[in-house]
Short mmCIF file of C-alpha atoms and ligand atoms in Angstrom, two decimals:
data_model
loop_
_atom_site.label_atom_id
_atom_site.label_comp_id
_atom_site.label_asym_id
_atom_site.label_seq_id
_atom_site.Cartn_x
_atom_site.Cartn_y
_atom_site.Cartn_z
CA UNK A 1 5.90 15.36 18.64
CA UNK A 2 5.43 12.08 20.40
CA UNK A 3 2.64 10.48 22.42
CA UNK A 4 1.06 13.01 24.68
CA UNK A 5 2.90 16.01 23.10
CA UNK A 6 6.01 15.58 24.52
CA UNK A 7 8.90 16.22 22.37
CA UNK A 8 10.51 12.92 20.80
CA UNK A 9 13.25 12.57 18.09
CA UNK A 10 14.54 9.40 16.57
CA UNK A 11 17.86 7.91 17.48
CA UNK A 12 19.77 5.67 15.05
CA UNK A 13 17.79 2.49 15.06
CA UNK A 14 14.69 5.01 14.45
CA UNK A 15 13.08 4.33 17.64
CA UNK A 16 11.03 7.22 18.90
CA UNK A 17 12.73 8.52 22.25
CA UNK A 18 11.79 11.62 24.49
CA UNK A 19 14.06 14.60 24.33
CA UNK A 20 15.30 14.85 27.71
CA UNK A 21 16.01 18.98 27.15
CA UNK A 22 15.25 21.14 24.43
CA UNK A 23 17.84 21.98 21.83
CA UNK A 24 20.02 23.94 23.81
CA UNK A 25 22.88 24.03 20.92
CA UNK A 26 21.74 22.65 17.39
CA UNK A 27 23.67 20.86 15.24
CA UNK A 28 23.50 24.01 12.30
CA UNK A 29 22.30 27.25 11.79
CA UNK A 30 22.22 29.05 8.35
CA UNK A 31 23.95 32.40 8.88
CA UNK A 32 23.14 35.40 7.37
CA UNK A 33 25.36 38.53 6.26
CA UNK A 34 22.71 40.52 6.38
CA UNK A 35 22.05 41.79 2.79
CA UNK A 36 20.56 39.23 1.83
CA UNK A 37 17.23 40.69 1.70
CA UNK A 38 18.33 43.83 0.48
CA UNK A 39 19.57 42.78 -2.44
CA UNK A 40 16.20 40.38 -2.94
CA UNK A 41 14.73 43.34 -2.99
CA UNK A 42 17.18 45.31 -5.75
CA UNK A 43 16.32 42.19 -7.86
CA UNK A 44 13.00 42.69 -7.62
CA UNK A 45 13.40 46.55 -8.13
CA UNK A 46 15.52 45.71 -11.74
CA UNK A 47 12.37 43.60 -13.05
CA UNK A 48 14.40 40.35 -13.70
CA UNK A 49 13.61 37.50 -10.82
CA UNK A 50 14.20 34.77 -13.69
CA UNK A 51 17.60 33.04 -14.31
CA UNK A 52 20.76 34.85 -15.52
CA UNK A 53 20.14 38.49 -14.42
CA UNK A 54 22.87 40.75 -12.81
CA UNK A 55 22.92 39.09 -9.83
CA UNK A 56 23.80 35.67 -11.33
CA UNK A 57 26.73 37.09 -13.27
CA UNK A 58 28.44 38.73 -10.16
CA UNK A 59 28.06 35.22 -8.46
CA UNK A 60 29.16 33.79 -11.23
CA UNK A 61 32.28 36.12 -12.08
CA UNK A 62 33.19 35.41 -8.11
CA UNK A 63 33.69 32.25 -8.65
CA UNK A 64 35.79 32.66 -11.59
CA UNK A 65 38.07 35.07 -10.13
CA UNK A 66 38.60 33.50 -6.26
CA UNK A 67 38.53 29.72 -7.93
CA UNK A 68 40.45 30.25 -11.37
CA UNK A 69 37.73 28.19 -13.29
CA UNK A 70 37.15 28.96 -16.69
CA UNK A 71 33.65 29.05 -16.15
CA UNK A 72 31.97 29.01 -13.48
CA UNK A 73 28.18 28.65 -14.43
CA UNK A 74 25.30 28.88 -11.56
CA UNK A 75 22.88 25.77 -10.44
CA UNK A 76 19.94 25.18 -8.39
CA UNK A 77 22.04 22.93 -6.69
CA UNK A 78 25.27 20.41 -6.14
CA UNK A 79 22.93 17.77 -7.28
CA UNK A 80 21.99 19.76 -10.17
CA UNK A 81 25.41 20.70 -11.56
CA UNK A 82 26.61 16.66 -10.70
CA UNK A 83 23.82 15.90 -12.99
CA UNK A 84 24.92 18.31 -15.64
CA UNK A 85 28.45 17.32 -15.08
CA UNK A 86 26.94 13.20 -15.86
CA UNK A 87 25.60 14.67 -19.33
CA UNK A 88 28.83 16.05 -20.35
CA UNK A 89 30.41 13.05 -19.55
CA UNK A 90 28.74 10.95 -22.52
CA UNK A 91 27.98 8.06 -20.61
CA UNK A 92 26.24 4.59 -22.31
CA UNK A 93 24.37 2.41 -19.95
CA UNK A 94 26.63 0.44 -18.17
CA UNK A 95 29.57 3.07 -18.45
CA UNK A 96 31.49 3.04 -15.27
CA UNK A 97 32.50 5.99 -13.04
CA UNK A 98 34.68 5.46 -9.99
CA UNK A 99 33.70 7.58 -6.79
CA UNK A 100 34.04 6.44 -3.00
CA UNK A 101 30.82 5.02 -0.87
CA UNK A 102 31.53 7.57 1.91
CA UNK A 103 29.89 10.10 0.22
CA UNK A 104 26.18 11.75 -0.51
CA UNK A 105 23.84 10.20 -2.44
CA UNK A 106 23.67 12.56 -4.91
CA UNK A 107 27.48 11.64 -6.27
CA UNK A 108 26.09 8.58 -7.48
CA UNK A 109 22.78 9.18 -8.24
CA UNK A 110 23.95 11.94 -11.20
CA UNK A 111 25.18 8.74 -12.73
CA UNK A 112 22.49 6.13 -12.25
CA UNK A 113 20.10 8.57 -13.99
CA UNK A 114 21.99 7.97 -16.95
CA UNK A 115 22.33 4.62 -16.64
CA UNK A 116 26.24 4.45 -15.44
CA UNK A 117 27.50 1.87 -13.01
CA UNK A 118 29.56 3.86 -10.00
CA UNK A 119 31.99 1.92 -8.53
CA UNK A 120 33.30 2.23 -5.28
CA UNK A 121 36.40 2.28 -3.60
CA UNK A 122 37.64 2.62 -0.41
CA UNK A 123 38.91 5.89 1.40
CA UNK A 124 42.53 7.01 3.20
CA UNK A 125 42.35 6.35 7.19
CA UNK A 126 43.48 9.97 7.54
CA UNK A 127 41.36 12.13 4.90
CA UNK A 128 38.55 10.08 4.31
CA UNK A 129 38.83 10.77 0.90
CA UNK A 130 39.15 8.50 -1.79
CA UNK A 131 42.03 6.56 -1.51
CA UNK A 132 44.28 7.33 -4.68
CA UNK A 133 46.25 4.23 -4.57
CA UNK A 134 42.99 1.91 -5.16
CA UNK A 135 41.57 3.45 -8.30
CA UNK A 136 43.50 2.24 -11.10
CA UNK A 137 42.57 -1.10 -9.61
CA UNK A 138 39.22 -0.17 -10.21
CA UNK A 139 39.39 0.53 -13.53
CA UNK A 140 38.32 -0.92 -16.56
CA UNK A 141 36.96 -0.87 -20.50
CA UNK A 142 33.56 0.47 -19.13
CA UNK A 143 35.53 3.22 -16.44
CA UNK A 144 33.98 6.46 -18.35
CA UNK A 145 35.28 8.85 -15.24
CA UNK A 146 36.34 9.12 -11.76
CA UNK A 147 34.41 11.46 -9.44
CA UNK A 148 36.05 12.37 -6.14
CA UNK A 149 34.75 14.06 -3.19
CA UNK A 150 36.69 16.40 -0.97
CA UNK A 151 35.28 15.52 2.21
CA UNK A 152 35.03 17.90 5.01
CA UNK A 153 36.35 20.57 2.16
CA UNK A 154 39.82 18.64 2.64
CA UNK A 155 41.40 18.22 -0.84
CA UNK A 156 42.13 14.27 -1.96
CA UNK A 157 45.27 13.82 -3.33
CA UNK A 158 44.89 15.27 -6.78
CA UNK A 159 47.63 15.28 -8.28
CA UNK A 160 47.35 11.51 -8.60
CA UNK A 161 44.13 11.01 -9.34
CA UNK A 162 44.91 13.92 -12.24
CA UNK A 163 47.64 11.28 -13.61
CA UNK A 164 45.53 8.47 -13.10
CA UNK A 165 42.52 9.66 -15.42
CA UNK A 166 45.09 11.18 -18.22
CA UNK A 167 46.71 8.13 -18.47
CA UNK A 168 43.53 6.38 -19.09
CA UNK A 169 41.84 9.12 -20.83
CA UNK A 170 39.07 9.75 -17.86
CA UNK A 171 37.20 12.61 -17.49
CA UNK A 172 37.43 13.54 -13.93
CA UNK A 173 34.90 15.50 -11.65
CA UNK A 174 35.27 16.33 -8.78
CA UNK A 175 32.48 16.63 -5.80
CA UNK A 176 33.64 19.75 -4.24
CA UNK A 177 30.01 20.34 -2.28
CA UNK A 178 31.86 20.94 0.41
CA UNK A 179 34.76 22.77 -0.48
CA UNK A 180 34.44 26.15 -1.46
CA UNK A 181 37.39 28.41 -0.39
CA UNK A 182 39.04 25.52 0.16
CA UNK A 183 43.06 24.61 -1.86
CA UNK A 184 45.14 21.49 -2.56
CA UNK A 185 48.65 23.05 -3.01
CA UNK A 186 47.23 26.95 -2.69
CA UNK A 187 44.40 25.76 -5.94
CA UNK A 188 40.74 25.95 -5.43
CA UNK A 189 38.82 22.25 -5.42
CA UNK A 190 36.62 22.06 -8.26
CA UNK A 191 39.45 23.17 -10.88
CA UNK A 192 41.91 20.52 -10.58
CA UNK A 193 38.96 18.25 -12.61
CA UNK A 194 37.72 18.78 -16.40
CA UNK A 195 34.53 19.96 -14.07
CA UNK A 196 34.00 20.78 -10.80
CA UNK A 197 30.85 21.05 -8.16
CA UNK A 198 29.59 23.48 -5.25
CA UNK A 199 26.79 23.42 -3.46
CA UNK A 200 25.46 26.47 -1.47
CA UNK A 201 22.80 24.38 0.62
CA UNK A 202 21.67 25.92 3.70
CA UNK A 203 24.46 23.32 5.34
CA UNK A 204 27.48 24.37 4.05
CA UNK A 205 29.53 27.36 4.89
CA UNK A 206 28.42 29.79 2.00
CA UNK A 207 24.68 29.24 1.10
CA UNK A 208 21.71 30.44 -1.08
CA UNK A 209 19.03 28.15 0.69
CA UNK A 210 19.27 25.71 -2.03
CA UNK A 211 21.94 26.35 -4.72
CA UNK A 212 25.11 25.53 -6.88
CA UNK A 213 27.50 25.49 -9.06
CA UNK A 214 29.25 23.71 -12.35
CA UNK A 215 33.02 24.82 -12.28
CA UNK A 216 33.94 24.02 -16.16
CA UNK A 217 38.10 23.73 -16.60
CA UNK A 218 38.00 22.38 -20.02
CA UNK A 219 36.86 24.78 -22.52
CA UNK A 220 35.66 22.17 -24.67
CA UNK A 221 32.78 21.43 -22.52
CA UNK A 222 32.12 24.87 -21.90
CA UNK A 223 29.35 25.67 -24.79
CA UNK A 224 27.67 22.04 -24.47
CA UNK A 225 27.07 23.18 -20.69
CA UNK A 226 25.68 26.65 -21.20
CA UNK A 227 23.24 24.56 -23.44
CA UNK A 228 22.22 21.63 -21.12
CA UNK A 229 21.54 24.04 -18.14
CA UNK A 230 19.41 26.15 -20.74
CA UNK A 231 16.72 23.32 -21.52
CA UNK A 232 19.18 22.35 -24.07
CA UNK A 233 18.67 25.72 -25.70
CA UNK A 234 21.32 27.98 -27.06
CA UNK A 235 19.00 30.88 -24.86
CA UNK A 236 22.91 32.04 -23.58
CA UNK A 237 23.93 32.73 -26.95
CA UNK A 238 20.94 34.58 -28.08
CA UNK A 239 20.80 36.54 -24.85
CA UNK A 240 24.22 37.42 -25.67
CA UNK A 241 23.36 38.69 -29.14
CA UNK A 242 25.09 35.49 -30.73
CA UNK A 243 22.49 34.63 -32.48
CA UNK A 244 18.85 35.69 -33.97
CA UNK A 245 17.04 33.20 -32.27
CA UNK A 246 17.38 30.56 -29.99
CA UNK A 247 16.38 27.08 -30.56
CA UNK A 248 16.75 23.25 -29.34
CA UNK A 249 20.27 22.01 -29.77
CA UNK A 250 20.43 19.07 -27.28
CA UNK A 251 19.44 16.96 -24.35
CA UNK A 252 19.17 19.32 -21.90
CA UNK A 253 17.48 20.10 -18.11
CA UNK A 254 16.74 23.60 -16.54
CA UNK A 255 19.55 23.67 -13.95
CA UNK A 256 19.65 27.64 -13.38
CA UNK A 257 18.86 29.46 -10.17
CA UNK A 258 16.34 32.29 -10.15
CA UNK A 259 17.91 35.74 -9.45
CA UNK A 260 16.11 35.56 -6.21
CA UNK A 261 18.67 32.75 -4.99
CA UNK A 262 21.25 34.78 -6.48
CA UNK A 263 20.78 37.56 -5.16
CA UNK A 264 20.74 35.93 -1.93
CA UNK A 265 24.01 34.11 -2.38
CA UNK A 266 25.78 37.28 -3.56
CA UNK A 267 25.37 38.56 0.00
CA UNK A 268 27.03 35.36 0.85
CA UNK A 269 30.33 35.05 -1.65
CA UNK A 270 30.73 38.93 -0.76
CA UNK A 271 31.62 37.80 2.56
CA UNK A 272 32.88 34.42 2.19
CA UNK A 273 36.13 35.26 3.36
CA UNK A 274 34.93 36.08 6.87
CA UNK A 275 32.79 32.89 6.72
CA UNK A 276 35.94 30.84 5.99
CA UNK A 277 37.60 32.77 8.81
CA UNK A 278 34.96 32.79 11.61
CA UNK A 279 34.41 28.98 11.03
CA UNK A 280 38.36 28.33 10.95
CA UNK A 281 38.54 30.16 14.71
CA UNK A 282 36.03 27.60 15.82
CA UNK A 283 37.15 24.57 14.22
CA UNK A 284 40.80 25.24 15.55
CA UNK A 285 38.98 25.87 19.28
CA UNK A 286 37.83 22.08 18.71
CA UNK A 287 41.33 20.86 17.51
CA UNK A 288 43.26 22.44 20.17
CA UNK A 289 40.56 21.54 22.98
CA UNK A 290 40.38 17.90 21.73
CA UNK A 291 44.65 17.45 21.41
CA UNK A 292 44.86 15.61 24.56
CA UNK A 293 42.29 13.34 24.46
CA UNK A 294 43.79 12.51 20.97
CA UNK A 295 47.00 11.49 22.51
CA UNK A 296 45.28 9.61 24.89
CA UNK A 297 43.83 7.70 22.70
CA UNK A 298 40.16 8.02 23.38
CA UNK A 299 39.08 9.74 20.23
CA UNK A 300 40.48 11.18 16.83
CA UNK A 301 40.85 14.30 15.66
CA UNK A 302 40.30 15.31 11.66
CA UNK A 303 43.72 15.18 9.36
CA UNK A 304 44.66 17.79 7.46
CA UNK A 305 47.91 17.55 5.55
CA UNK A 306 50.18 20.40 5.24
CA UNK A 307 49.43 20.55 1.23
CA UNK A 308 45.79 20.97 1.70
CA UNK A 309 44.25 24.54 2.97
CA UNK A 310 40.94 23.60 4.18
CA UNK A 311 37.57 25.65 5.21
CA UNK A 312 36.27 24.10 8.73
CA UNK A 313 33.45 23.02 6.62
CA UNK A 314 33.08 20.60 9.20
CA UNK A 315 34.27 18.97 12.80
CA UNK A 316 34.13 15.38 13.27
CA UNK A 317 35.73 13.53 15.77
CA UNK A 318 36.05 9.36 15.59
CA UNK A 319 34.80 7.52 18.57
CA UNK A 320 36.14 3.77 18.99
CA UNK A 321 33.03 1.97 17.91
CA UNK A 322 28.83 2.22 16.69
CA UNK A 323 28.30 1.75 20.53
CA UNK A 324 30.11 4.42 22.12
CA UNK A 325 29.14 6.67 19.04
CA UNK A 326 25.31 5.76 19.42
CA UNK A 327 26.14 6.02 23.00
CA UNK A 328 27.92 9.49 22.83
CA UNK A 329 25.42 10.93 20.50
CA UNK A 330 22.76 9.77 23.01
CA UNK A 331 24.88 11.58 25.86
CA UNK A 332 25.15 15.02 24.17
CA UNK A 333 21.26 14.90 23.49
CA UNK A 334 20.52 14.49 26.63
CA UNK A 335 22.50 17.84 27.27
CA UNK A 336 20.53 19.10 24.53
CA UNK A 337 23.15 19.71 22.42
CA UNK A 338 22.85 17.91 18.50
CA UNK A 339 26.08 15.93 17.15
CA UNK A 340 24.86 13.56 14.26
CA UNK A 341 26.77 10.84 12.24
CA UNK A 342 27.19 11.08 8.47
CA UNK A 343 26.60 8.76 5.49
CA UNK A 344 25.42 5.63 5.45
CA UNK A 345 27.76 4.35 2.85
CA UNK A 346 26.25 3.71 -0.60
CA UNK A 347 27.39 0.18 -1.41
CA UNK A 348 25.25 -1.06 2.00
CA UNK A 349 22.21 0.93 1.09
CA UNK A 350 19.47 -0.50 -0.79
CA UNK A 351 19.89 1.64 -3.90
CA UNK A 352 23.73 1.06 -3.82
CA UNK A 353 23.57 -2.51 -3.71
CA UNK A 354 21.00 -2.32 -7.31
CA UNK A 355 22.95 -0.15 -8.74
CA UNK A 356 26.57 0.23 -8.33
CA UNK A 357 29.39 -2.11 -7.11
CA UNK A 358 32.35 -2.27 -5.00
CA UNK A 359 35.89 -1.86 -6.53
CA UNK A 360 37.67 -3.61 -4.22
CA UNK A 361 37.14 -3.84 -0.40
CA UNK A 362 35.35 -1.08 1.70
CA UNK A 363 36.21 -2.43 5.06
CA UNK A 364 37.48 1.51 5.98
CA UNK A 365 34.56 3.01 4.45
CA UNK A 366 32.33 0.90 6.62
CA UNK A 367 34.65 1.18 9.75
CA UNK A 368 34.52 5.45 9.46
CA UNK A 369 30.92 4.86 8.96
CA UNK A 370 30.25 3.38 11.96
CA UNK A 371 32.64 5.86 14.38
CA UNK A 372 32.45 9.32 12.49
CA UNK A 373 30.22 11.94 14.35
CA UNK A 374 29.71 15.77 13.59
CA UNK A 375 29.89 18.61 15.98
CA UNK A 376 27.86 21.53 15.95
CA UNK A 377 29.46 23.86 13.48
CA UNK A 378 28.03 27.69 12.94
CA UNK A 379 28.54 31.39 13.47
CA UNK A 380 26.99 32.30 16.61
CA UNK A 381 28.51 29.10 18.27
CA UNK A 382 31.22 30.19 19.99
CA UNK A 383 29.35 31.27 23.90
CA UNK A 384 28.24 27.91 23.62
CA UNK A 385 31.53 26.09 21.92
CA UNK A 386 32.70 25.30 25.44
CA UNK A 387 29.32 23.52 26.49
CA UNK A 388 29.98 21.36 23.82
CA UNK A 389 33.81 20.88 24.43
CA UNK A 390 33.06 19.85 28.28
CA UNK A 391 30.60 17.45 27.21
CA UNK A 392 32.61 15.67 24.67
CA UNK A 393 35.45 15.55 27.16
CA UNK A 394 32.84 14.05 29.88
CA UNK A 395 31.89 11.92 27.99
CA UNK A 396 35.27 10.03 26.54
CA UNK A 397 36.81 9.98 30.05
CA UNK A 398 34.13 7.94 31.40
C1 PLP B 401 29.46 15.45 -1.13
C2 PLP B 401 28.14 16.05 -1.52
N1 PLP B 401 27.73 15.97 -2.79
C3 PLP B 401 26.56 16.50 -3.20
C4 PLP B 401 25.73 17.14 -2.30
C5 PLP B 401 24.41 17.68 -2.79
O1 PLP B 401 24.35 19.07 -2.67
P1 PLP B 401 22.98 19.86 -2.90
O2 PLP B 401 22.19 19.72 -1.65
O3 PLP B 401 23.40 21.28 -3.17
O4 PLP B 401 22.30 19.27 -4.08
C6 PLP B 401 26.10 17.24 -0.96
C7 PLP B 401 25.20 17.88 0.00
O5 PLP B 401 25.17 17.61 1.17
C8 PLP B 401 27.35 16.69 -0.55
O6 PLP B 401 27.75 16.77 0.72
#
């Protein structure tokens, strides 16, 4: 609330401005299956709300099946199992890992905390994803990994970057927040890499609130990872009757959910399927609704190739520059209805600039930057989708 309780948000230079409407359409809205509190409540009823109870195995043994991982082991969140995934990786200080700047904070930040350098490189002007043909550029004697990011839960192109980090003896993780359900030549994200990460925040298309997941695809890493998540315990062997008693093995974190957050996210995977589909129907809506105005040249549309099944995480259209996007976001509040930009990229922020570098030139990173903007996305949008459609059309034909 502003001055004299009137309703104010903040638009991108952070000046305070008065909301012309209410929210008419927001920008998200976590959906529910409906179970969810049901089977809260059966956790509660079975007497285990810690970590690791029945409800964490079925999520977990989901996973495994509909992804092919080896292991698929349950986290409080992407940022947790990014963190595990930086422990496994060995790294000194000063160890480099490769990742693009158009990405979340938490890519890099899994890194920094153990002292690693990321270094950035620049994206593909069609996927936004890493650009495969930069990163053995990028590489050298420090290069420890190379962590991509499927943006948008489109798939980068894998198979390269999978050459790329055998040839030079690279672990390689992949950032897969965003991708569940999603393939790169009909395989899951998260399993092309030795590891692999979800998230199931309250933003993406299958949630628990806050949660995750570590996707493990080497079965080397497999028992050091039940171990780090544990407080660097072997409490998963003992509570499988491996051994007498469990003690302290390694470095290690406490990176499980409670069975109350999987519990809830089991309502979730049991429908994911209709998630994927329900969001798909709207995202096409968008694609087909926004075809012309892509050959007219006044905006563009996402691309996703033909290898690459992906899971209408998200819909972003790219305006021609910052104005017209601060101007169009501006526009659509006004009609109440919330589009928002997306990362800021890390090499220009503050904490980027200390602690990373760039591997090469970002000039498309910072271009996408300044023209990418979100439309609403969620279940329960589609008596409004149109709204949303008309204004963007309004808008770009002016
Ligand atoms: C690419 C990417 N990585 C990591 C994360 C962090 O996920 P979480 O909120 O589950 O920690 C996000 C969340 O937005 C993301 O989009």
């Amino acid at each position: 609330m502003g001055e004299r309780g009137k309703v104010t948000y903040k638009d991108n230079d952070g000046r305070s401005r008065p909301m012309s409407n209410d929210v008419r359409i927001p920008f998200n809205r976590p959906f529910l299956t409906g179970n969810e509190l049901r089977y809260i409540s059966d956790a509660h009823q079975h007497g285990h709300l810690s970590g690791d109870g029945e409800f964490t195995a079925r999520c977990s043994r989901w996973l495994e099946r509909n992804t092919g991982a080896r292991r698929a082991l349950l986290t409080h969140s992407c940022t947790g199992a990014l963190e595990m995934a930086a422990l496994l990786a060995d790294l000194e200080p000063g160890s480099e890992v490769i990742m693009p700047s158009f990405t979340f904070v938490s890519t890099a930040n899994a890194f920094c905390l153990r002292g690693a350098v990321p270094v950035f490189v620049d994206i593909r002007a069609d996927t936004l994803n890493i650009d495969e043909t930069l990163v053995e550029a990028a590489i050298t004697n420090r290069t420890r990994a190379i962590c991509v990011v499927h943006y948008a839960g489109v798939a980068c192109e894998m198979h390269a970057i999978d050459a790329i980090a055998k040839r030079h003896g690279l672990l390689l993780i992949e950032d897969a927040a965003q991708a569940i359900e999603s393939t790169f030549h009909g395989k899951a994200l998260g399993t092309f890499g030795d590891l692999g990460t979800l998230s199931f925040h309250e933003t993406k298309n299958v949630i628990a609130g806050e949660g995750g997941a570590l996707l493990l695809n080497n079965d080397a890493l497999v028992e050091r990872a039940e171990i780090i998540r544990e407080k660097g315990t072997n409490r998963s062997k003992f509570f499988r009757g491996q051994v007498d008693k469990y003690t302290w093995c390694d470095i290690g974190s406490s990176y499980l959910p409670s069975e109350v957050t999987a519990a809830f996210l089991w309502a979730q995977l049991e429908n994911a399927g209709e998630i994927t589909a329900r969001r798909i129907t709207l995202w096409n809506r968008y694609h087909e609704a926004f075809a012309g105005l892509e050959e007219g040249g006044l905006l563009r549309r996402p691309t996703v190739p033909a290898h690459c099944r992906q899971n209408a995480h998200m819909y972003y259209i790219l305006l021609p520059n910052l104005e017209r996007r601060t101007a169009f976001i501006e526009y659509l509040r006004g009609q109440g209805i919330m589009a928002v930009f997306h990362y800021v990229p890390l090499h220009s922020s503050p904490a980027g600039q200390r602690l990373g570098r760039a591997g090469g030139s970002l000039a498309r990173t910072e271009d996408v930057a300044d023209r990418l903007v979100r439309l609403p996305m969620w279940i329960g949008l589609e008596p409004m989708q149109d709204a949303v459609i008309q204004a963007v059309r309004e808008f770009v034909s002016q």
